[in-house]
XYZ file of C-alpha atoms in Angstrom:
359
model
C 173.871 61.397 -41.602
C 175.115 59.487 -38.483
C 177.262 63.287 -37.873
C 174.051 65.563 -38.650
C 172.523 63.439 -35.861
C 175.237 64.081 -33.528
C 175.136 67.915 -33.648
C 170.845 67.879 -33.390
C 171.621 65.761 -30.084
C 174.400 67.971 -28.924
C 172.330 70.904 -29.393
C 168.935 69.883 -27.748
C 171.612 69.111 -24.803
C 172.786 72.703 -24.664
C 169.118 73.449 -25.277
C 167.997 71.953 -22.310
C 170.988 72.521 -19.961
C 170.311 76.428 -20.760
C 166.696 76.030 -20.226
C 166.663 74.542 -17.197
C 169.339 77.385 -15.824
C 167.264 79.787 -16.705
C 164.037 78.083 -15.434
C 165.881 77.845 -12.110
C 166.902 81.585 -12.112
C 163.385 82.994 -12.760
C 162.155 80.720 -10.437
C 164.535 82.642 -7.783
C 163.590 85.510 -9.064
C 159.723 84.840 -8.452
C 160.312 83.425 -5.377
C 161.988 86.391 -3.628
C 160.112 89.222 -5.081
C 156.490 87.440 -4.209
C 157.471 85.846 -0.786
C 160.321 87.798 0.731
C 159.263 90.572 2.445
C 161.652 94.063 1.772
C 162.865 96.666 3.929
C 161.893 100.069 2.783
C 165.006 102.237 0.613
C 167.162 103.873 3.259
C 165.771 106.862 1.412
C 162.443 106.646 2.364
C 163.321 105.384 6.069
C 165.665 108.553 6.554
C 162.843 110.770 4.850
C 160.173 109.414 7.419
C 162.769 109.897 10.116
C 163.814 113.052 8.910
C 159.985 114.388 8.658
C 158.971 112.938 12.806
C 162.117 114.922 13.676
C 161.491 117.579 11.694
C 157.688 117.895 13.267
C 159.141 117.135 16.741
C 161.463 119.587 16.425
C 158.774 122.449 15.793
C 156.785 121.354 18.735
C 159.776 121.305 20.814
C 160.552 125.252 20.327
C 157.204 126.346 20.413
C 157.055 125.061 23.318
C 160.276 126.302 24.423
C 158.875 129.641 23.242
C 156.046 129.791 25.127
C 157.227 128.714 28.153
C 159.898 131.151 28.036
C 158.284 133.964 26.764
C 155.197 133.214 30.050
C 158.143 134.948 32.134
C 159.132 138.594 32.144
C 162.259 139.198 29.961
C 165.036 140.702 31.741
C 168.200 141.823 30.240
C 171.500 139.761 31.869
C 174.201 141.984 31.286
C 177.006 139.354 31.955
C 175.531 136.972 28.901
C 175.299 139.823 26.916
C 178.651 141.121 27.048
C 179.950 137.924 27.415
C 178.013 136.514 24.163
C 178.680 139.759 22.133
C 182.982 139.990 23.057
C 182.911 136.143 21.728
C 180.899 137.357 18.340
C 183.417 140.489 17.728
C 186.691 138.818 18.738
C 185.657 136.129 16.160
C 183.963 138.361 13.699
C 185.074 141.702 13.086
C 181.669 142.556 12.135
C 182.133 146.169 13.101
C 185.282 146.288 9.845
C 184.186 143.582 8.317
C 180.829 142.950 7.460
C 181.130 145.573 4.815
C 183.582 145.593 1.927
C 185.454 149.014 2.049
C 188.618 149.885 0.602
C 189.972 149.766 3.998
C 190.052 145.867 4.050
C 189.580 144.887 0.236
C 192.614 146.959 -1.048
C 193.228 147.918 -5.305
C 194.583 144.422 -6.854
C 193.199 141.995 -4.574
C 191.225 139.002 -4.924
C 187.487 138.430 -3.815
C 187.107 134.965 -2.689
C 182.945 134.463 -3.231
C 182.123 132.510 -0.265
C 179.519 130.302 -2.032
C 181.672 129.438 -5.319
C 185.597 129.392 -3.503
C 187.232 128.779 -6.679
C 186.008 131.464 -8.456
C 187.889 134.436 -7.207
C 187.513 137.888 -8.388
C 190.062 140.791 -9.191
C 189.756 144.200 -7.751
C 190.116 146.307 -10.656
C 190.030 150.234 -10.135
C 186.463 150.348 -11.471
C 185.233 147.894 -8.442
C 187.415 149.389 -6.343
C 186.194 153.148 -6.559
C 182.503 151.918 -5.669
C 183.906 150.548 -2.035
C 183.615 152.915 0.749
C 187.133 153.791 2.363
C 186.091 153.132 5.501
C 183.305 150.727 7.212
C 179.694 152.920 7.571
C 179.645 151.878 10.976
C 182.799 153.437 12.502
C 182.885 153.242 15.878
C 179.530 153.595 16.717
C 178.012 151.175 18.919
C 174.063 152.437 19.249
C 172.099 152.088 22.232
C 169.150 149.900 21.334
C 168.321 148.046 17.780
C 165.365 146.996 16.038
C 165.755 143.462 13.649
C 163.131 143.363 11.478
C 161.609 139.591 9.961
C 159.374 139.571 7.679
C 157.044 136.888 9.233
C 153.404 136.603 9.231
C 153.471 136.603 12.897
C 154.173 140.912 12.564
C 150.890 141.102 11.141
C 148.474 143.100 13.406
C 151.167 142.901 15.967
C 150.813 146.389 15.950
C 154.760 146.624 16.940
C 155.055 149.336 14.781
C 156.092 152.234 17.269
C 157.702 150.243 19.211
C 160.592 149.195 16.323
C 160.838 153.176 15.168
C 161.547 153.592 19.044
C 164.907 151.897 18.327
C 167.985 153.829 17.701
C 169.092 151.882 14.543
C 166.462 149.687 12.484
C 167.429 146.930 10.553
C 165.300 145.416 7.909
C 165.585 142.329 5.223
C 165.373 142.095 1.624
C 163.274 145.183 0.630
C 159.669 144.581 2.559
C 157.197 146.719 1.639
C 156.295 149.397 4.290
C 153.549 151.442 3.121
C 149.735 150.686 2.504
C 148.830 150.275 5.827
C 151.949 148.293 7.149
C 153.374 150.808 9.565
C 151.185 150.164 12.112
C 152.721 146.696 12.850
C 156.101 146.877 11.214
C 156.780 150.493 11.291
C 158.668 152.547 8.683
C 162.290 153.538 10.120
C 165.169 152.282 8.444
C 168.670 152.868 8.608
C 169.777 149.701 7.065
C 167.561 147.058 4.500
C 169.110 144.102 2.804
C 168.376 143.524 -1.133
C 168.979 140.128 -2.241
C 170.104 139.604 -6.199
C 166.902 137.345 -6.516
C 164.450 140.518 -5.539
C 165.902 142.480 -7.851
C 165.864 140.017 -10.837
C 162.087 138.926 -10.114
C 160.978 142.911 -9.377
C 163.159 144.855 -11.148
C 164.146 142.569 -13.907
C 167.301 142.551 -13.231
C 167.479 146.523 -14.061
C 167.536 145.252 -17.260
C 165.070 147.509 -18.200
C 163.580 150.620 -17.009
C 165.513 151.368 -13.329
C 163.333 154.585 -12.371
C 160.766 151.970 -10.846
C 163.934 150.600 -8.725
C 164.944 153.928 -7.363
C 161.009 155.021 -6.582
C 160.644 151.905 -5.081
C 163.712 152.558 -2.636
C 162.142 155.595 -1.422
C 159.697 154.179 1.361
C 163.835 153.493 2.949
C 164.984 157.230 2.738
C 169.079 157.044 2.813
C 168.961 153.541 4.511
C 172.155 151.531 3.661
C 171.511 148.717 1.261
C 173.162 145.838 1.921
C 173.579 143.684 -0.967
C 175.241 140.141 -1.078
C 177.217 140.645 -4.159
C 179.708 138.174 -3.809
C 178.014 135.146 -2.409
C 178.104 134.107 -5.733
C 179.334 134.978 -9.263
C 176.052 135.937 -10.876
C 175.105 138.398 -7.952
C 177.926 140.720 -9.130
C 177.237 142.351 -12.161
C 173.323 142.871 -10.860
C 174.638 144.719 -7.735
C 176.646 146.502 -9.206
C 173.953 147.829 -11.553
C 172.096 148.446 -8.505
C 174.598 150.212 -7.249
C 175.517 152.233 -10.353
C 171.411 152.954 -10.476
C 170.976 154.567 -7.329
C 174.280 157.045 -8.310
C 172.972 158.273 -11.893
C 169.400 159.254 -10.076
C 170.964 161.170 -7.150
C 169.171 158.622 -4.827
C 170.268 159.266 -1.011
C 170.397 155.702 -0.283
C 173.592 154.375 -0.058
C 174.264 150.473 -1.160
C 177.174 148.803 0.189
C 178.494 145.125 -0.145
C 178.300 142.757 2.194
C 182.173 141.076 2.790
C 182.194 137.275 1.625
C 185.106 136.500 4.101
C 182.862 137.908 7.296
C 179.947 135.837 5.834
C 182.446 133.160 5.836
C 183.719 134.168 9.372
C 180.080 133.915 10.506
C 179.406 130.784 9.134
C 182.394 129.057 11.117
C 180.987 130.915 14.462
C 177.326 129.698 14.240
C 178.645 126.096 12.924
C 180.696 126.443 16.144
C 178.182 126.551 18.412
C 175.625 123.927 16.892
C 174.144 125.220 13.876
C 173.737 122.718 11.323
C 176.134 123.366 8.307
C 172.994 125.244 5.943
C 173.613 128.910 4.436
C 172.875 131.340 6.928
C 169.910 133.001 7.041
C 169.496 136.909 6.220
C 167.884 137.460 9.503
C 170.389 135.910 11.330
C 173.230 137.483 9.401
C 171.953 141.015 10.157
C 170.884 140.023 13.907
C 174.476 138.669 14.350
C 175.626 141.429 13.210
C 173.402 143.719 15.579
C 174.725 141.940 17.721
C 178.308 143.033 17.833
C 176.681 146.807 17.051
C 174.398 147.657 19.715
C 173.933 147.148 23.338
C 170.211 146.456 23.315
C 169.166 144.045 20.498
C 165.355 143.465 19.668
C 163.838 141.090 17.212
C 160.562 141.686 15.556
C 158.930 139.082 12.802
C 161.606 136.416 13.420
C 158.823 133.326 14.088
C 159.418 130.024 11.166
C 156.320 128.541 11.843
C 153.123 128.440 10.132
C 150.844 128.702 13.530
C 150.706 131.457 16.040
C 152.947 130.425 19.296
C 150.052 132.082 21.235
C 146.835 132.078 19.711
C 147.818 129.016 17.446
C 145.887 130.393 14.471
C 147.526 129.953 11.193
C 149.763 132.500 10.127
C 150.989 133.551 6.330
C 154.846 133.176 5.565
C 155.015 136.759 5.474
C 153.543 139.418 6.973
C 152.312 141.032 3.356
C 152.072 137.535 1.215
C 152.273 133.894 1.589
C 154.322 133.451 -1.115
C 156.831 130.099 0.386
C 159.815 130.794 1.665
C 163.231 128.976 0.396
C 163.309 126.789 3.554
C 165.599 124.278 2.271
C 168.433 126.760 1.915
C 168.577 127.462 5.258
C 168.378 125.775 8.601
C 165.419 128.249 9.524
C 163.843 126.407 12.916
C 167.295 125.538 13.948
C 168.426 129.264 13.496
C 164.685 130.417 15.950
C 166.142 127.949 18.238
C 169.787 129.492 18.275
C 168.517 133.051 19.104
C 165.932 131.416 21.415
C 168.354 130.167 23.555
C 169.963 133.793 23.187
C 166.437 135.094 24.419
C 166.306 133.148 27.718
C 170.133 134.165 28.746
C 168.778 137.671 28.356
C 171.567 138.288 25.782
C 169.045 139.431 23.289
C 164.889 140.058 23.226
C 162.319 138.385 20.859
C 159.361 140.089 20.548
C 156.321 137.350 19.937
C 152.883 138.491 19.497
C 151.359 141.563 20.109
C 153.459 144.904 21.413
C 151.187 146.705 24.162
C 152.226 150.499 24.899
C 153.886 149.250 27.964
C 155.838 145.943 27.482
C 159.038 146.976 27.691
């Protein structure tokens, strides 16, 4: 009896040496989430952060861009060449921008510059769809046109004055026709077709391809620059593309864009300031303008939802509003790049409307 009691004591003891821990800890508990005040997540202070800068950043280059673009734009031809020798001796773009069988030779590896460790053989099959030699030879053309696609094209009416250009570049297969022209014209010698238009219009030429090849047409024998190894999956979808526009006898000509200049590039822009985002189509092709032509002109390159001028809202494109993958690339930091370009009178960015005699 005397031992039974012993244990009951011994246990209420415990008992109460446990409860009154755990009274104590809740009570700490209690007291610090009710009457200590928190800081926010570092999360949500970068995010806030991140947004003001974001917002000042925008106001910042528009009003960079109208400031600079209240002056007359004259062409300095020390920047230029100066800016443009620095771009080819890095780049190669001229020989390198393209994959040809010149510089991707039978048996060696493609290095995808968005998955490194996924390199890819050069079998004869791949190898007999490479041009031998880079479509741009030695040509360096007089003036060229850069086509955006940004709202800020629409009733620019900057249509003749883009055709005017010796070589026209456009991005990603915009449409031209159905009453377009006016503003964006209809001249192309080069468009780019990203993997993700051709899965979401094409379905992936899965299917029926006539309505890919008819839908090429508005681009006559335009070279068609496809990215088709940024990444694994673009591959066999470009070269379907490719094989496509062969079995129907189109006469435009697709070509691959070169993973180690779209490397090159990246380590060029990074170099001078760009934040470390994928590169932009538009600047990839106006880089690459760049190192082709004397004169270089940019039409449609504007990130920004409002008009620099009027301030009226524009749409993200200059035929839809569908959103844009901004998070992908550094887009405002890219304007501000080619900007900066503008002012040195290395390059020209056309804002606005085009009157018959802004030259």
């Amino acid at each position: 009896m005397k031992i039974a009691i012993h244990k009951l004591l011994s246990l209420m003891l415990v008992l109460g040496v446990l409860g009154s821990f755990f009274t104590l800890l809740l009570w700490i508990v209690y007291s610090d989430s009710d009457t200590t005040p928190r800081s926010p997540p570092k999360s949500l202070k970068s995010g806030s952060a991140d947004s003001t800068d974001c917002i000042s950043c925008r106001d910042s280059i528009i009003e960079k861009a109208v400031e600079w673009h209240s002056h007359s734009w004259r062409r300095q031809e020390s920047n230029n060449k100066k800016f443009r020798a620095l771009l080819s001796g890095k780049c190669h773009g001229a020989t390198k921008a393209v994959v040809t069988q010149a510089n991707t030779p039978l048996g060696s590896r493609v290095v995808y510059d968005g998955e490194k460790r996924k390199p890819l053989q050069v079998t004869p099959a791949l190898f007999s769809v490479f041009p031998k030699e880079s479509p741009f030879g030695n040509t360096t053309w007089d003036t060229c046109s850069i086509v955006g696609n940004g709202g800020i094209l629409a009733n620019s009416t900057c249509g003749q004055r883009i055709d005017s250009a010796q070589f026209v570049i456009r991005c990603n297969l915009p449409p031209l026709e159905g009453g377009y022209a006016k503003d964006v014209g209809n001249k192309t010698d080069l468009v780019t077709a990203n993997p993700s238009i051709l899965h979401e219009k094409f379905a992936g030429l899965m299917e029926r391809r006539r309505p890919f090849v008819e839908g090429l047409r508005p681009y006559g024998n335009a070279l068609i620059l496809l990215p088709a190894f940024s990444y694994g999956h673009n591959t066999p979808v470009s070269l379907r593309a490719t094989y496509t526009l062969e079995d129907f006898q189109s006469p435009a000509r697709p070509v691959f864009l070169s993973p180690d200049y779209l490397t090159t590039l990246a380590r060029f822009w990074h170099s001078q300031g760009l934040p470390p985002a994928r590169l932009s189509t538009g600047l990839i092709v106006a880089s690459l303008a760049l190192e082709l032509c004397h004169n270089v002109h940019l039409y449609g390159f504007w990130p920004f939802s409002v008009h620099p001028h009027g301030h009226q809202p524009l749409t993200n494109h200059y035929y839809d509003n569908r959103e844009s993958k901004k998070k992908i690339h550094a887009m405002p930091a890219e304007f501000d790049h080619l900007l900066r370009l503008h002012r040195q009178g290395v390059l020209r960015i056309h804002l606005g409307q085009c009157p018959a005699n802004d030259g």
